[in-house]
XYZ file of C-alpha atoms in Angstrom:
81
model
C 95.016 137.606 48.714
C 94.041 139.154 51.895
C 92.393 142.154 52.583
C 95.787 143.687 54.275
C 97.697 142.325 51.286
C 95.518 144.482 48.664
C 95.399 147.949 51.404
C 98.744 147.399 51.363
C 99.350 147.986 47.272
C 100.309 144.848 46.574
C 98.952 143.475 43.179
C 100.486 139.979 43.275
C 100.528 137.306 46.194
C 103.729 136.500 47.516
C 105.499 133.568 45.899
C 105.459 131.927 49.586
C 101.764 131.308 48.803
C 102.014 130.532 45.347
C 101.308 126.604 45.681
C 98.457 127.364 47.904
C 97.177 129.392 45.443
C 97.554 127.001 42.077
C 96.086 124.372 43.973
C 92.814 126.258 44.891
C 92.813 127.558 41.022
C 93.248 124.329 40.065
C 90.690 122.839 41.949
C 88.388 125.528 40.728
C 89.737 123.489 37.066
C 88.953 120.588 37.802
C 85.503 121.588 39.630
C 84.317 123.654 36.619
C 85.377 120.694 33.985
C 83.608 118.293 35.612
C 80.202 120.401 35.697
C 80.510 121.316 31.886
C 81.348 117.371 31.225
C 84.797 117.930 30.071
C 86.682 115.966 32.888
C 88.250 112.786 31.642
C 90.022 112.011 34.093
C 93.583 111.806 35.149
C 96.026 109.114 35.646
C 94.006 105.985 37.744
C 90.889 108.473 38.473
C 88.271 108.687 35.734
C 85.509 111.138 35.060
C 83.000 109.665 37.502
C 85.915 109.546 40.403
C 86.599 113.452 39.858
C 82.955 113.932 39.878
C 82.586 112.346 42.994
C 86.168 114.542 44.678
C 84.806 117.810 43.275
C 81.488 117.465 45.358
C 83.766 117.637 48.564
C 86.066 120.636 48.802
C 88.624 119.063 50.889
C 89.220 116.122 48.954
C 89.409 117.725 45.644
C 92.290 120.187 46.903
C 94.294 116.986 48.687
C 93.785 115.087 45.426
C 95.142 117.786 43.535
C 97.930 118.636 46.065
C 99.147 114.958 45.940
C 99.502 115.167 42.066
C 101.182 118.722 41.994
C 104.332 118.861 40.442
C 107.136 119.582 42.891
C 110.398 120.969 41.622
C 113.144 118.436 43.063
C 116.512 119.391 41.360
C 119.584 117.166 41.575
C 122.769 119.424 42.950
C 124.945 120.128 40.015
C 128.188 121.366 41.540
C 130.402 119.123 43.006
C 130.942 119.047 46.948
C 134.137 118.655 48.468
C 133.578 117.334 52.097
């Protein structure tokens, strides 16, 4: 959260910013996994791979931006055009 954000009371970031925010926790995940040797890996990247992504920032957020889940929901009701 920003500085503003906090003067201004607020104790939660706003849900606008909530994906922003998962990813960089996340990241922090994967980054602390792989320095206590937990990481094993996910999907086609294996321990050494994340190893390698959590040394660089940037890549480690992308990689775990591309493999967030996004909600996609079919429509339900019926449209009449």
């Amino acid at each position: 959260m920003t500085e503003e954000e906090v003067l201004q009371g607020m104790i939660y970031p706003p849900i606008s910013k909530i994906r922003d925010i998962t990813k960089e926790v996340a990241a922090a995940v994967v980054k602390e996994a792989v320095e206590e040797d937990l990481a094993e890996g996910y999907r086609d990247v294996d321990a050494r791979e994340l190893k390698k992504l959590s040394e660089n920032k940037e890549e480690l957020l992308n990689y775990v931006q591309i493999n967030m889940w996004v909600p996609e929901y079919p429509t339900l009701v019926f449209k009449k055009d």
